[in-house]
Amino acid sequence: MSPETIAPSFLNFDSTSRRVRLNPRDADFFQNPYVAYAYLHRVSPTFFWEDYGFWCVSGFETVNRLLRDRRFGRENRWGPPVNVIEGREHLSAFDAAERHSLLEREAPVHTRLRALVNRAFVSRQIERLRPRVEALAHELVDRFDKDRRADLLPAFATPIPVTVIAEMLGVPADMGPQLVAWSNRMVAMYMHRPTRDTQDDANAAARDFSAFLRGYIVQRRSDPGDDLLSLLISASETGERLTEDELISSVILLLNAGHEATVHQTGNAVKTILEQGGDPRRFVAAEADAAKAVEECLRFDAPLHMFTRYAYETVEIEPGVVVPPGESVGLLLGAANSDPAAFVDPRRFDPDRPDQKNVSFGAGIHFCIGAPLARLEMQVALKVLFERLPGLSLAQPPRYRDGFHFHGLERLVCVW
């Protein structure tokens, strides 16, 4: 009997109902979710996850299809569903920041908001940032401790995307640590069943983040610059294209999403490449090599493992699996990227694989607007890091944080 046919000890599967009991905060699971994915791909790629209370899909083709299916969307048109927090008065600031987010809206509002910010994130605009990202990566390596040991998450993976997105928006770069703190406190809400303390902390972070932006926007209105925030402010002043609340939500989303996933993916990528052994420079010898390595890292150990959608009508996602209007469906991006039906030997790291593809940035109208920026940042950062420190190695086995949705490391301590 192959390992894929044996249920992991932390997972219970009922083959008759296709119901799964699997605590997403079980360390055995979030430290290596791919064991569970391999089993579920074998026995039931689509299943009802009891811990969340909705159907989930893990097959690559199904996830890719549902991401593009307009019968599903991010916008909650029925109020809080049964599987989220009841009585959300204590989350008023957090909900206000989320309510007008590009990520949470559908057409026509989504179309209008995305059109405003998209021009700054097209590939030809992002490519102009390559020299800045490269210079920043070199500066960070120059600052590494002389004892040839560092935790690369705070020392390298975090400052690059935070600095770049802050500069793009025109937010002071020295606000970086505060932006990261606010972001981390807000995204903690996406953990499974966050505690009341976590909820209160996320709400306070959203309140303070919004207050800072409202004050800073007042300053930028009187002193606009050549940056994305000034562009968005200009659009808001027409009163037709962007409201003040939409402006606040959009900037929070861009600042949060502009670094959160990239930090996790950079850390995961360094871990993955170093675990291959040998000289890491072979993966980044040329820009084309670095690009292929980044794509495989995105597939092999993605930073986001679940993305949810609401059904806008009754949808039979496959024979016998019907999702009624207002119910959620979980799209398991990390599992889809490891689907043996879509990838040959999916748990083998191979940047030269002919079937190179992934759903780590989503698909459809909510495809990650920052994908070109994230790709460039990782390509440049990994190339600089491994060329400067070819003897880099893991000082200790990295462990992942307690967070299934955002799959990233607690620490990445390396020596050279």
Short mmCIF file of C-alpha atoms in Angstrom, two decimals, residues 9-275:
data_model
loop_
_atom_site.label_atom_id
_atom_site.label_comp_id
_atom_site.label_asym_id
_atom_site.label_seq_id
_atom_site.Cartn_x
_atom_site.Cartn_y
_atom_site.Cartn_z
CA SER A 9 -2.84 10.47 11.72
CA PHE A 10 -4.14 14.04 11.96
CA LEU A 11 -6.80 13.57 9.23
CA ASN A 12 -10.10 11.69 9.35
CA PHE A 13 -11.92 11.00 6.09
CA ASP A 14 -15.40 9.53 5.63
CA SER A 15 -15.51 8.05 2.14
CA THR A 16 -19.33 7.86 2.08
CA SER A 17 -20.00 11.54 2.81
CA ARG A 18 -16.61 12.81 1.57
CA ARG A 19 -16.31 14.75 4.81
CA VAL A 20 -12.89 15.52 6.28
CA ARG A 21 -11.98 16.41 9.85
CA LEU A 22 -8.62 18.15 9.80
CA ASN A 23 -7.64 20.88 12.23
CA PRO A 24 -5.78 23.50 10.16
CA ARG A 25 -3.92 24.56 13.29
CA ASP A 26 -2.53 21.07 13.94
CA ALA A 27 1.25 21.47 13.74
CA ASP A 28 1.65 18.12 12.02
CA PHE A 29 -0.54 19.47 9.24
CA PHE A 30 0.70 23.02 8.73
CA GLN A 31 4.35 21.99 8.99
CA ASN A 32 3.83 19.76 5.95
CA PRO A 33 0.37 20.02 4.40
CA TYR A 34 1.53 18.17 1.30
CA VAL A 35 1.17 14.81 3.04
CA ALA A 36 -2.53 15.49 3.53
CA TYR A 37 -2.86 16.85 0.00
CA ALA A 38 -1.32 13.69 -1.49
CA TYR A 39 -3.81 11.54 0.40
CA LEU A 40 -6.80 13.68 -0.55
CA HIS A 41 -5.77 13.81 -4.20
CA ARG A 42 -5.86 10.04 -4.14
CA VAL A 43 -9.16 9.48 -2.31
CA SER A 44 -11.24 12.63 -2.94
CA PRO A 45 -9.81 15.85 -4.47
CA THR A 46 -13.13 17.53 -3.65
CA PHE A 47 -14.29 17.16 -0.05
CA PHE A 48 -16.33 18.82 2.69
CA TRP A 49 -13.93 20.27 5.28
CA GLU A 50 -15.89 20.07 8.53
CA ASP A 51 -13.55 22.37 10.44
CA TYR A 52 -14.40 25.20 8.04
CA GLY A 53 -17.95 24.16 7.17
CA PHE A 54 -17.70 24.25 3.38
CA TRP A 55 -16.69 22.24 0.33
CA CYS A 56 -13.08 22.46 -0.78
CA VAL A 57 -11.44 21.61 -4.09
CA SER A 58 -7.80 20.61 -4.47
CA GLY A 59 -7.45 19.49 -8.09
CA PHE A 60 -5.48 21.87 -10.30
CA GLU A 61 -7.96 21.95 -13.17
CA THR A 62 -10.95 22.38 -10.85
CA VAL A 63 -9.31 25.15 -8.82
CA ASN A 64 -8.22 26.93 -12.00
CA ARG A 65 -11.72 26.62 -13.45
CA LEU A 66 -13.54 27.86 -10.36
CA LEU A 67 -11.19 30.84 -9.99
CA ARG A 68 -12.46 31.95 -13.42
CA ASP A 69 -16.12 30.98 -12.90
CA ARG A 70 -18.19 34.16 -12.60
CA ARG A 71 -20.89 32.27 -10.73
CA PHE A 72 -18.54 32.61 -7.76
CA GLY A 73 -17.09 35.79 -6.31
CA ARG A 74 -15.44 37.44 -3.34
CA GLU A 75 -18.25 39.86 -2.56
CA ASN A 76 -20.47 38.74 0.32
CA ARG A 77 -23.98 39.66 -0.77
CA TRP A 78 -25.84 38.02 2.09
CA GLY A 79 -24.13 39.23 5.27
CA PRO A 80 -21.86 37.06 7.41
CA PRO A 81 -22.25 33.36 6.49
CA VAL A 82 -22.58 30.76 9.21
CA ASN A 83 -18.90 29.85 9.20
CA VAL A 84 -17.54 33.27 10.23
CA ILE A 85 -17.54 35.32 13.41
CA GLU A 86 -20.97 36.17 14.82
CA GLY A 87 -21.60 39.65 16.20
CA ARG A 88 -18.83 41.67 14.52
CA GLU A 89 -19.36 45.03 16.21
CA HIS A 90 -15.89 44.78 17.76
CA LEU A 91 -14.44 44.45 14.24
CA SER A 92 -15.92 47.65 12.84
CA ALA A 93 -12.57 49.21 11.87
CA PHE A 94 -11.28 45.97 10.38
CA ASP A 95 -14.47 45.44 8.39
CA ALA A 96 -14.42 49.05 7.18
CA ALA A 97 -10.90 48.57 5.84
CA GLU A 98 -11.92 45.35 4.10
CA ARG A 99 -15.34 46.45 2.85
CA HIS A 100 -14.10 48.62 0.00
CA SER A 101 -11.05 46.54 -0.86
CA LEU A 102 -10.42 45.66 -4.49
CA LEU A 103 -10.02 42.07 -3.35
CA GLU A 104 -13.50 41.95 -1.84
CA ARG A 105 -15.51 43.58 -4.65
CA GLU A 106 -16.92 42.34 -7.93
CA ALA A 107 -17.85 44.11 -11.15
CA PRO A 108 -18.63 46.88 -11.79
CA VAL A 109 -16.91 48.28 -8.67
CA HIS A 110 -13.98 45.89 -9.00
CA THR A 111 -13.51 46.86 -12.65
CA ARG A 112 -13.35 50.54 -11.78
CA LEU A 113 -10.94 50.10 -8.87
CA ARG A 114 -8.63 47.72 -10.68
CA ALA A 115 -8.39 50.00 -13.71
CA LEU A 116 -7.11 52.79 -11.46
CA VAL A 117 -4.22 50.83 -9.95
CA ASN A 118 -3.41 48.45 -12.79
CA ARG A 119 -1.33 50.93 -14.77
CA ALA A 120 1.32 50.96 -12.04
CA PHE A 121 1.65 47.17 -12.01
CA VAL A 122 1.91 46.24 -15.68
CA SER A 123 5.12 44.39 -16.55
CA ARG A 124 6.78 47.23 -18.48
CA GLN A 125 6.34 49.56 -15.52
CA ILE A 126 7.57 46.98 -13.02
CA GLU A 127 10.67 46.18 -15.06
CA ARG A 128 11.87 49.74 -14.45
CA LEU A 129 12.19 48.84 -10.77
CA ARG A 130 14.80 46.13 -11.40
CA PRO A 131 17.85 48.37 -10.67
CA ARG A 132 16.25 49.64 -7.45
CA VAL A 133 15.43 46.13 -6.22
CA GLU A 134 18.94 44.93 -7.07
CA ALA A 135 20.58 47.84 -5.26
CA LEU A 136 18.36 47.28 -2.22
CA ALA A 137 19.22 43.57 -2.13
CA HIS A 138 22.94 44.38 -2.19
CA GLU A 139 22.49 46.96 0.59
CA LEU A 140 20.79 44.40 2.79
CA VAL A 141 23.48 41.77 2.25
CA ASP A 142 26.09 44.41 3.10
CA ARG A 143 24.36 44.90 6.47
CA PHE A 144 24.42 41.24 7.47
CA ASP A 145 26.11 40.44 10.76
CA LYS A 146 29.83 39.89 10.56
CA ASP A 147 29.47 36.61 12.44
CA ARG A 148 28.14 35.15 9.15
CA ARG A 149 24.76 34.24 10.59
CA ALA A 150 21.37 35.91 10.12
CA ASP A 151 17.63 35.32 10.18
CA LEU A 152 16.89 36.15 6.55
CA LEU A 153 13.19 36.85 7.12
CA PRO A 154 13.66 40.21 8.91
CA ALA A 155 17.12 40.86 7.47
CA PHE A 156 16.38 40.24 3.80
CA ALA A 157 12.98 38.84 2.79
CA THR A 158 10.88 41.52 4.52
CA PRO A 159 12.63 44.85 3.76
CA ILE A 160 12.68 44.42 -0.03
CA PRO A 161 8.93 44.21 -0.77
CA VAL A 162 8.01 46.60 2.05
CA THR A 163 10.44 49.27 0.84
CA VAL A 164 9.48 48.87 -2.81
CA ILE A 165 5.71 49.07 -2.30
CA ALA A 166 6.08 52.01 0.10
CA GLU A 167 8.18 53.88 -2.46
CA MET A 168 5.72 53.08 -5.24
CA LEU A 169 2.87 54.47 -3.17
CA GLY A 170 4.81 57.45 -1.89
CA VAL A 171 4.59 56.38 1.75
CA PRO A 172 7.74 57.17 3.80
CA ALA A 173 10.11 54.19 3.62
CA ASP A 174 11.00 54.63 7.29
CA MET A 175 7.41 53.67 8.05
CA GLY A 176 8.30 50.14 6.90
CA PRO A 177 8.46 48.47 10.33
CA GLN A 178 5.16 50.05 11.37
CA LEU A 179 3.48 48.99 8.12
CA VAL A 180 4.68 45.43 8.65
CA ALA A 181 3.39 45.42 12.22
CA TRP A 182 -0.05 46.68 11.18
CA SER A 183 -0.19 44.19 8.33
CA ASN A 184 0.83 41.22 10.47
CA ARG A 185 -1.79 42.06 13.08
CA MET A 186 -4.51 42.39 10.44
CA VAL A 187 -3.76 39.20 8.52
CA ALA A 188 -3.82 37.25 11.79
CA MET A 189 -7.59 37.41 11.29
CA TYR A 190 -7.26 34.82 8.53
CA MET A 191 -6.12 32.16 10.96
CA HIS A 192 -8.72 29.49 11.67
CA ARG A 193 -10.97 30.65 14.53
CA PRO A 194 -8.96 33.66 15.70
CA THR A 195 -9.24 34.39 19.41
CA ARG A 196 -11.03 37.46 20.71
CA ASP A 197 -7.65 39.00 21.60
CA THR A 198 -6.50 38.48 17.99
CA GLN A 199 -9.71 40.04 16.70
CA ASP A 200 -9.39 43.07 18.96
CA ASP A 201 -5.75 43.50 18.00
CA ALA A 202 -6.54 43.27 14.28
CA ASN A 203 -9.30 45.84 14.68
CA ALA A 204 -6.95 48.22 16.52
CA ALA A 205 -4.34 47.77 13.79
CA ALA A 206 -6.89 48.52 11.07
CA ARG A 207 -8.08 51.60 12.99
CA ASP A 208 -4.54 52.95 13.42
CA PHE A 209 -3.53 52.09 9.86
CA SER A 210 -6.59 53.89 8.48
CA ALA A 211 -6.03 56.92 10.73
CA PHE A 212 -2.41 57.21 9.58
CA LEU A 213 -3.44 57.04 5.93
CA ARG A 214 -6.20 59.63 6.33
CA GLY A 215 -3.73 62.05 7.86
CA TYR A 216 -1.05 61.29 5.28
CA ILE A 217 -3.52 61.70 2.41
CA VAL A 218 -4.28 65.22 3.67
CA GLN A 219 -0.55 66.02 3.39
CA ARG A 220 -0.25 64.46 -0.07
CA ARG A 221 -3.22 66.39 -1.39
CA SER A 222 -1.33 69.63 -0.78
CA ASP A 223 2.01 68.19 -1.94
CA PRO A 224 1.37 65.54 -4.62
CA GLY A 225 4.20 63.56 -6.13
CA ASP A 226 4.91 61.17 -8.98
CA ASP A 227 3.60 58.09 -7.17
CA LEU A 228 0.61 55.79 -7.04
CA LEU A 229 -0.91 57.36 -3.94
CA SER A 230 -0.97 60.78 -5.59
CA LEU A 231 -2.61 59.20 -8.62
CA LEU A 232 -5.29 57.60 -6.45
CA ILE A 233 -5.85 60.85 -4.53
CA SER A 234 -6.32 62.69 -7.81
CA ALA A 235 -8.89 60.10 -8.86
CA SER A 236 -10.73 60.45 -5.54
CA GLU A 237 -11.02 64.20 -5.94
CA THR A 238 -13.28 63.80 -8.98
CA GLY A 239 -15.86 62.22 -6.68
CA GLU A 240 -16.76 59.75 -9.40
CA ARG A 241 -13.98 57.19 -9.62
CA LEU A 242 -12.71 56.65 -6.08
CA THR A 243 -14.31 57.52 -2.76
CA GLU A 244 -12.27 58.29 0.36
CA ASP A 245 -13.17 54.92 1.88
CA GLU A 246 -12.19 53.14 -1.32
CA LEU A 247 -8.92 55.04 -1.33
CA ILE A 248 -8.10 53.96 2.24
CA SER A 249 -9.02 50.34 1.58
CA SER A 250 -7.08 50.27 -1.68
CA VAL A 251 -3.89 51.60 -0.12
CA ILE A 252 -4.14 49.20 2.83
CA LEU A 253 -4.63 46.29 0.43
CA LEU A 254 -1.68 47.33 -1.73
CA LEU A 255 0.61 47.81 1.26
CA ASN A 256 -0.45 44.55 2.90
CA ALA A 257 -0.60 42.39 -0.21
CA GLY A 258 2.46 44.16 -1.61
CA HIS A 259 4.68 42.49 0.94
CA GLU A 260 2.90 39.80 2.97
CA ALA A 261 2.86 37.02 0.38
CA THR A 262 6.20 38.02 -1.13
CA VAL A 263 7.93 37.81 2.25
CA HIS A 264 6.55 34.31 2.79
CA GLN A 265 7.37 33.19 -0.75
CA THR A 266 10.92 34.53 -0.59
CA GLY A 267 11.53 32.69 2.67
CA ASN A 268 9.95 29.51 1.33
CA ALA A 269 12.02 29.81 -1.85
CA VAL A 270 15.33 30.21 -0.02
CA LYS A 271 14.48 27.20 2.15
CA THR A 272 13.48 25.12 -0.88
CA ILE A 273 16.60 25.93 -2.89
CA LEU A 274 19.01 25.42 -0.01
CA GLU A 275 17.42 22.04 0.70
#
